[in-house]
mmCIF file of C-alpha atoms in Angstrom:
data_model
loop_
_atom_site.group_PDB
_atom_site.id
_atom_site.type_symbol
_atom_site.label_atom_id
_atom_site.label_comp_id
_atom_site.label_asym_id
_atom_site.label_seq_id
_atom_site.Cartn_x
_atom_site.Cartn_y
_atom_site.Cartn_z
ATOM 1 C CA LEU A 1 135.552 100.619 97.255
ATOM 2 C CA GLN A 2 133.593 102.942 94.554
ATOM 3 C CA ALA A 3 130.743 101.728 92.924
ATOM 4 C CA ALA A 4 128.168 103.158 90.698
ATOM 5 C CA VAL A 5 124.620 101.622 90.253
ATOM 6 C CA LEU A 6 122.787 101.820 86.730
ATOM 7 C CA SER A 7 119.233 100.581 87.021
ATOM 8 C CA VAL A 8 117.553 100.908 83.598
ATOM 9 C CA ASN A 9 113.753 100.913 83.115
ATOM 10 C CA TYR A 10 114.159 98.866 79.706
ATOM 11 C CA ARG A 11 111.232 98.785 77.343
ATOM 12 C CA GLY A 12 108.757 95.982 78.830
ATOM 13 C CA SER A 13 109.057 97.797 81.988
ATOM 14 C CA ILE A 14 106.122 99.051 83.711
ATOM 15 C CA GLY A 15 107.480 102.544 84.222
ATOM 16 C CA PHE A 16 106.734 104.094 80.729
ATOM 17 C CA GLY A 17 102.977 102.492 80.650
ATOM 18 C CA HIS A 18 101.163 100.097 78.518
ATOM 19 C CA ASP A 19 102.603 100.841 75.310
ATOM 20 C CA SER A 20 105.989 100.358 76.837
ATOM 21 C CA ILE A 21 105.001 96.797 77.525
ATOM 22 C CA GLU A 22 103.379 95.881 74.554
ATOM 23 C CA SER A 23 106.589 96.528 72.579
ATOM 24 C CA LEU A 24 108.671 93.808 74.171
ATOM 25 C CA PRO A 25 106.766 90.649 73.215
ATOM 26 C CA GLY A 26 108.434 88.875 70.472
ATOM 27 C CA LYS A 27 111.544 91.102 70.878
ATOM 28 C CA ILE A 28 113.002 89.969 74.403
ATOM 29 C CA GLY A 29 116.764 89.763 74.418
ATOM 30 C CA ALA A 30 116.724 92.677 71.831
ATOM 31 C CA ASN A 31 115.030 95.573 73.053
ATOM 32 C CA ASP A 32 115.509 95.516 76.536
ATOM 33 C CA VAL A 33 119.234 94.541 75.804
ATOM 34 C CA ALA A 34 119.632 97.409 73.531
ATOM 35 C CA ASP A 35 117.995 99.695 76.181
ATOM 36 C CA ILE A 36 120.601 98.617 78.809
ATOM 37 C CA MET A 37 123.283 99.003 76.226
ATOM 38 C CA THR A 38 122.082 102.582 75.445
ATOM 39 C CA ALA A 39 121.935 103.691 79.016
ATOM 40 C CA LEU A 40 125.206 102.479 79.862
ATOM 41 C CA ALA A 41 126.594 104.171 76.763
ATOM 42 C CA ALA A 42 124.791 107.574 77.859
ATOM 43 C CA VAL A 43 126.569 107.222 81.307
ATOM 44 C CA GLU A 44 129.935 106.736 79.917
ATOM 45 C CA ARG A 45 129.688 109.526 77.610
ATOM 46 C CA SER A 46 128.534 111.793 80.650
ATOM 47 C CA CYS A 47 131.346 110.328 82.677
ATOM 48 C CA ASN A 48 133.807 111.239 79.925
ATOM 49 C CA LEU A 49 132.695 114.910 79.208
ATOM 50 C CA PRO A 50 135.548 117.660 79.568
ATOM 51 C CA ASP A 51 135.860 119.348 83.300
ATOM 52 C CA ASP A 52 133.520 122.534 83.128
ATOM 53 C CA ALA A 53 132.349 124.011 86.181
ATOM 54 C CA ASN A 54 128.970 125.187 84.457
ATOM 55 C CA ASN A 55 128.452 121.219 83.241
ATOM 56 C CA SER A 56 125.713 120.182 85.517
ATOM 57 C CA GLN A 57 125.509 116.920 83.561
ATOM 58 C CA GLN A 58 129.408 115.811 84.543
ATOM 59 C CA LEU A 59 129.155 112.557 86.641
ATOM 60 C CA PRO A 60 132.180 111.155 88.542
ATOM 61 C CA SER A 61 134.457 109.119 86.734
ATOM 62 C CA LEU A 62 133.756 105.629 85.901
ATOM 63 C CA ASP A 63 136.024 102.771 85.091
ATOM 64 C CA MET A 64 134.251 100.865 81.973
ATOM 65 C CA ARG A 65 137.059 98.189 82.512
ATOM 66 C CA ARG A 66 135.207 96.924 85.464
ATOM 67 C CA VAL A 67 131.497 96.838 84.636
ATOM 68 C CA CYS A 68 129.348 93.999 86.103
ATOM 69 C CA VAL A 69 125.689 92.910 85.831
ATOM 70 C CA VAL A 70 123.239 91.929 88.276
ATOM 71 C CA GLY A 71 119.437 90.792 87.710
ATOM 72 C CA GLY A 72 116.744 88.465 88.969
ATOM 73 C CA SER A 73 114.332 86.448 87.176
ATOM 74 C CA HIS A 74 113.858 88.718 83.692
ATOM 75 C CA GLY A 75 116.906 90.693 85.387
ATOM 76 C CA GLY A 76 119.137 87.465 85.357
ATOM 77 C CA PHE A 77 117.736 86.589 81.779
ATOM 78 C CA LEU A 78 119.227 90.298 80.913
ATOM 79 C CA ALA A 79 122.610 89.601 82.683
ATOM 80 C CA ALA A 80 123.085 86.414 80.827
ATOM 81 C CA HIS A 81 122.118 88.090 77.633
ATOM 82 C CA LEU A 82 124.634 90.795 78.276
ATOM 83 C CA VAL A 83 127.517 88.728 79.370
ATOM 84 C CA GLY A 84 127.019 86.769 76.203
ATOM 85 C CA GLN A 85 126.465 89.643 73.527
ATOM 86 C CA TYR A 86 128.731 92.101 75.009
ATOM 87 C CA PRO A 87 131.612 89.628 76.448
ATOM 88 C CA ASP A 88 134.111 92.563 76.017
ATOM 89 C CA VAL A 89 131.923 94.980 78.330
ATOM 90 C CA PHE A 90 131.132 92.887 81.378
ATOM 91 C CA LYS A 91 133.838 91.639 83.470
ATOM 92 C CA ALA A 92 131.292 89.880 86.124
ATOM 93 C CA ALA A 93 127.827 88.750 86.518
ATOM 94 C CA CYS A 94 125.428 87.830 89.101
ATOM 95 C CA MET A 95 122.135 86.110 88.386
ATOM 96 C CA ARG A 96 119.478 85.245 90.775
ATOM 97 C CA ASN A 97 116.840 82.459 89.350
ATOM 98 C CA PRO A 98 117.938 83.428 85.641
ATOM 99 C CA VAL A 99 115.645 82.898 82.612
ATOM 100 C CA THR A 100 118.482 81.223 80.165
ATOM 101 C CA ASN A 101 116.856 78.661 77.701
ATOM 102 C CA ILE A 102 112.709 79.528 77.105
ATOM 103 C CA PRO A 103 112.502 76.065 75.022
ATOM 104 C CA ALA A 104 113.742 74.127 78.034
ATOM 105 C CA MET A 105 111.351 76.198 80.353
ATOM 106 C CA VAL A 106 108.106 76.300 78.349
ATOM 107 C CA THR A 107 106.842 72.467 79.299
ATOM 108 C CA CYS A 108 108.106 72.481 83.065
ATOM 109 C CA ALA A 109 107.543 76.167 84.093
ATOM 110 C CA ASP A 110 104.091 77.336 85.475
ATOM 111 C CA ILE A 111 104.072 80.397 83.125
ATOM 112 C CA PRO A 112 104.270 78.623 79.826
ATOM 113 C CA ASP A 113 102.054 81.375 78.570
ATOM 114 C CA TRP A 114 104.734 83.616 79.306
ATOM 115 C CA CYS A 115 107.108 82.002 76.941
ATOM 116 C CA PHE A 116 104.871 82.115 73.844
ATOM 117 C CA VAL A 117 103.779 85.801 74.334
ATOM 118 C CA GLU A 118 107.486 87.259 74.959
ATOM 119 C CA ALA A 119 109.605 84.716 72.674
ATOM 120 C CA CYS A 120 107.054 84.380 70.255
ATOM 121 C CA GLY A 121 105.033 87.695 70.439
ATOM 122 C CA ILE A 122 101.675 85.954 70.558
ATOM 123 C CA ASP A 123 99.089 88.528 71.666
ATOM 124 C CA ALA A 124 97.566 87.355 74.623
ATOM 125 C CA TYR A 125 98.265 85.341 77.809
ATOM 126 C CA ASP A 126 96.172 82.295 78.047
ATOM 127 C CA PHE A 127 95.952 81.113 81.383
ATOM 128 C CA SER A 128 93.435 78.491 80.941
ATOM 129 C CA SER A 129 94.897 76.281 78.619
ATOM 130 C CA SER A 130 98.233 74.390 77.676
ATOM 131 C CA GLN A 131 99.973 73.612 74.122
ATOM 132 C CA VAL A 132 102.859 72.023 72.524
ATOM 133 C CA PRO A 133 105.222 74.512 71.027
ATOM 134 C CA SER A 134 105.308 74.013 67.102
ATOM 135 C CA VAL A 135 109.126 73.723 66.010
ATOM 136 C CA GLU A 136 108.628 77.325 64.680
ATOM 137 C CA GLN A 137 108.012 78.438 68.254
ATOM 138 C CA LEU A 138 110.683 76.423 69.544
ATOM 139 C CA VAL A 139 113.217 78.339 67.156
ATOM 140 C CA ALA A 140 111.906 81.753 68.073
ATOM 141 C CA MET A 141 112.147 80.635 71.945
ATOM 142 C CA GLN A 142 116.087 79.702 71.123
ATOM 143 C CA GLN A 143 116.679 82.753 69.275
ATOM 144 C CA CYS A 144 115.755 85.086 72.292
ATOM 145 C CA SER A 145 117.313 82.863 74.958
ATOM 146 C CA PRO A 146 120.654 83.584 76.344
ATOM 147 C CA VAL A 147 122.174 80.215 76.084
ATOM 148 C CA ARG A 148 122.276 80.888 72.417
ATOM 149 C CA TYR A 149 125.259 83.329 73.233
ATOM 150 C CA ILE A 150 127.020 80.618 75.836
ATOM 151 C CA ASP A 151 129.919 80.354 73.865
ATOM 152 C CA ARG A 152 130.925 83.961 74.025
ATOM 153 C CA VAL A 153 130.599 84.354 77.761
ATOM 154 C CA MET A 154 134.063 84.960 79.617
ATOM 155 C CA ALA A 155 132.760 86.764 82.809
ATOM 156 C CA PRO A 156 132.876 85.076 85.976
ATOM 157 C CA THR A 157 129.370 84.601 87.188
ATOM 158 C CA LEU A 158 127.508 83.840 90.080
ATOM 159 C CA ILE A 159 124.224 81.975 89.968
ATOM 160 C CA CYS A 160 121.694 82.175 92.796
ATOM 161 C CA LEU A 161 119.048 79.701 92.690
ATOM 162 C CA GLY A 162 116.223 79.222 94.933
ATOM 163 C CA ALA A 163 114.127 75.886 94.638
ATOM 164 C CA LYS A 164 110.763 77.729 95.460
ATOM 165 C CA ASP A 165 110.774 80.204 92.855
ATOM 166 C CA ARG A 166 107.475 79.806 91.436
ATOM 167 C CA ARG A 167 108.207 81.322 88.040
ATOM 168 C CA VAL A 168 111.536 80.307 86.760
ATOM 169 C CA PRO A 169 112.608 76.819 87.244
ATOM 170 C CA TYR A 170 115.783 76.094 88.905
ATOM 171 C CA SER A 171 116.679 73.820 86.315
ATOM 172 C CA GLN A 172 117.457 77.049 83.997
ATOM 173 C CA GLY A 173 120.112 78.077 86.415
ATOM 174 C CA LEU A 174 121.689 74.336 86.962
ATOM 175 C CA GLU A 175 122.031 73.981 82.996
ATOM 176 C CA TYR A 176 123.843 77.497 82.582
ATOM 177 C CA PHE A 177 125.828 76.979 85.274
ATOM 178 C CA GLN A 178 127.008 73.566 84.004
ATOM 179 C CA LEU A 179 127.490 74.966 80.465
ATOM 180 C CA LEU A 180 129.776 77.478 81.596
ATOM 181 C CA LYS A 181 131.532 74.694 83.924
ATOM 182 C CA SER A 182 132.195 73.072 80.737
ATOM 183 C CA ARG A 183 133.792 75.999 79.203
ATOM 184 C CA SER A 184 135.902 76.658 82.331
ATOM 185 C CA VAL A 185 134.070 80.103 82.922
#
């Protein structure tokens, strides 16, 4: 069994400093997904370079017909986005406690502030108060939720859930599973 692993330090990750982290709020499901697809395309190009003994960038052959995605929590969010936005690229997925439907999560998670900041681009986290999302905020949350693309998903998907996850309610994964099952995915 041959396999290759691509681990992307997408925008919003801590690897590129504070500016990178601040570039993601209001753009989740877009910028982070674009970074992964850019990295995947770069790997594909590197694998398809002509044979050249002087080419230090040459990577082993990669079968782009067998690409899968794996991720947990925000990585699960990205996995769900990728199989929905790029159904012809990703042939299988494995998600652990994925965020899949932000409007459904905002009122039952212990991190509603994450939903407002990351999906709506609100400037600061507020751990001391709670708010009911406006219609406009719910629409923004829906627009960046992977469930938005559920009708496009074709990849067999393994969803691993933990009832004790303190950030992502397991109902997120259950709902996504039911939606996939209803579509015979």
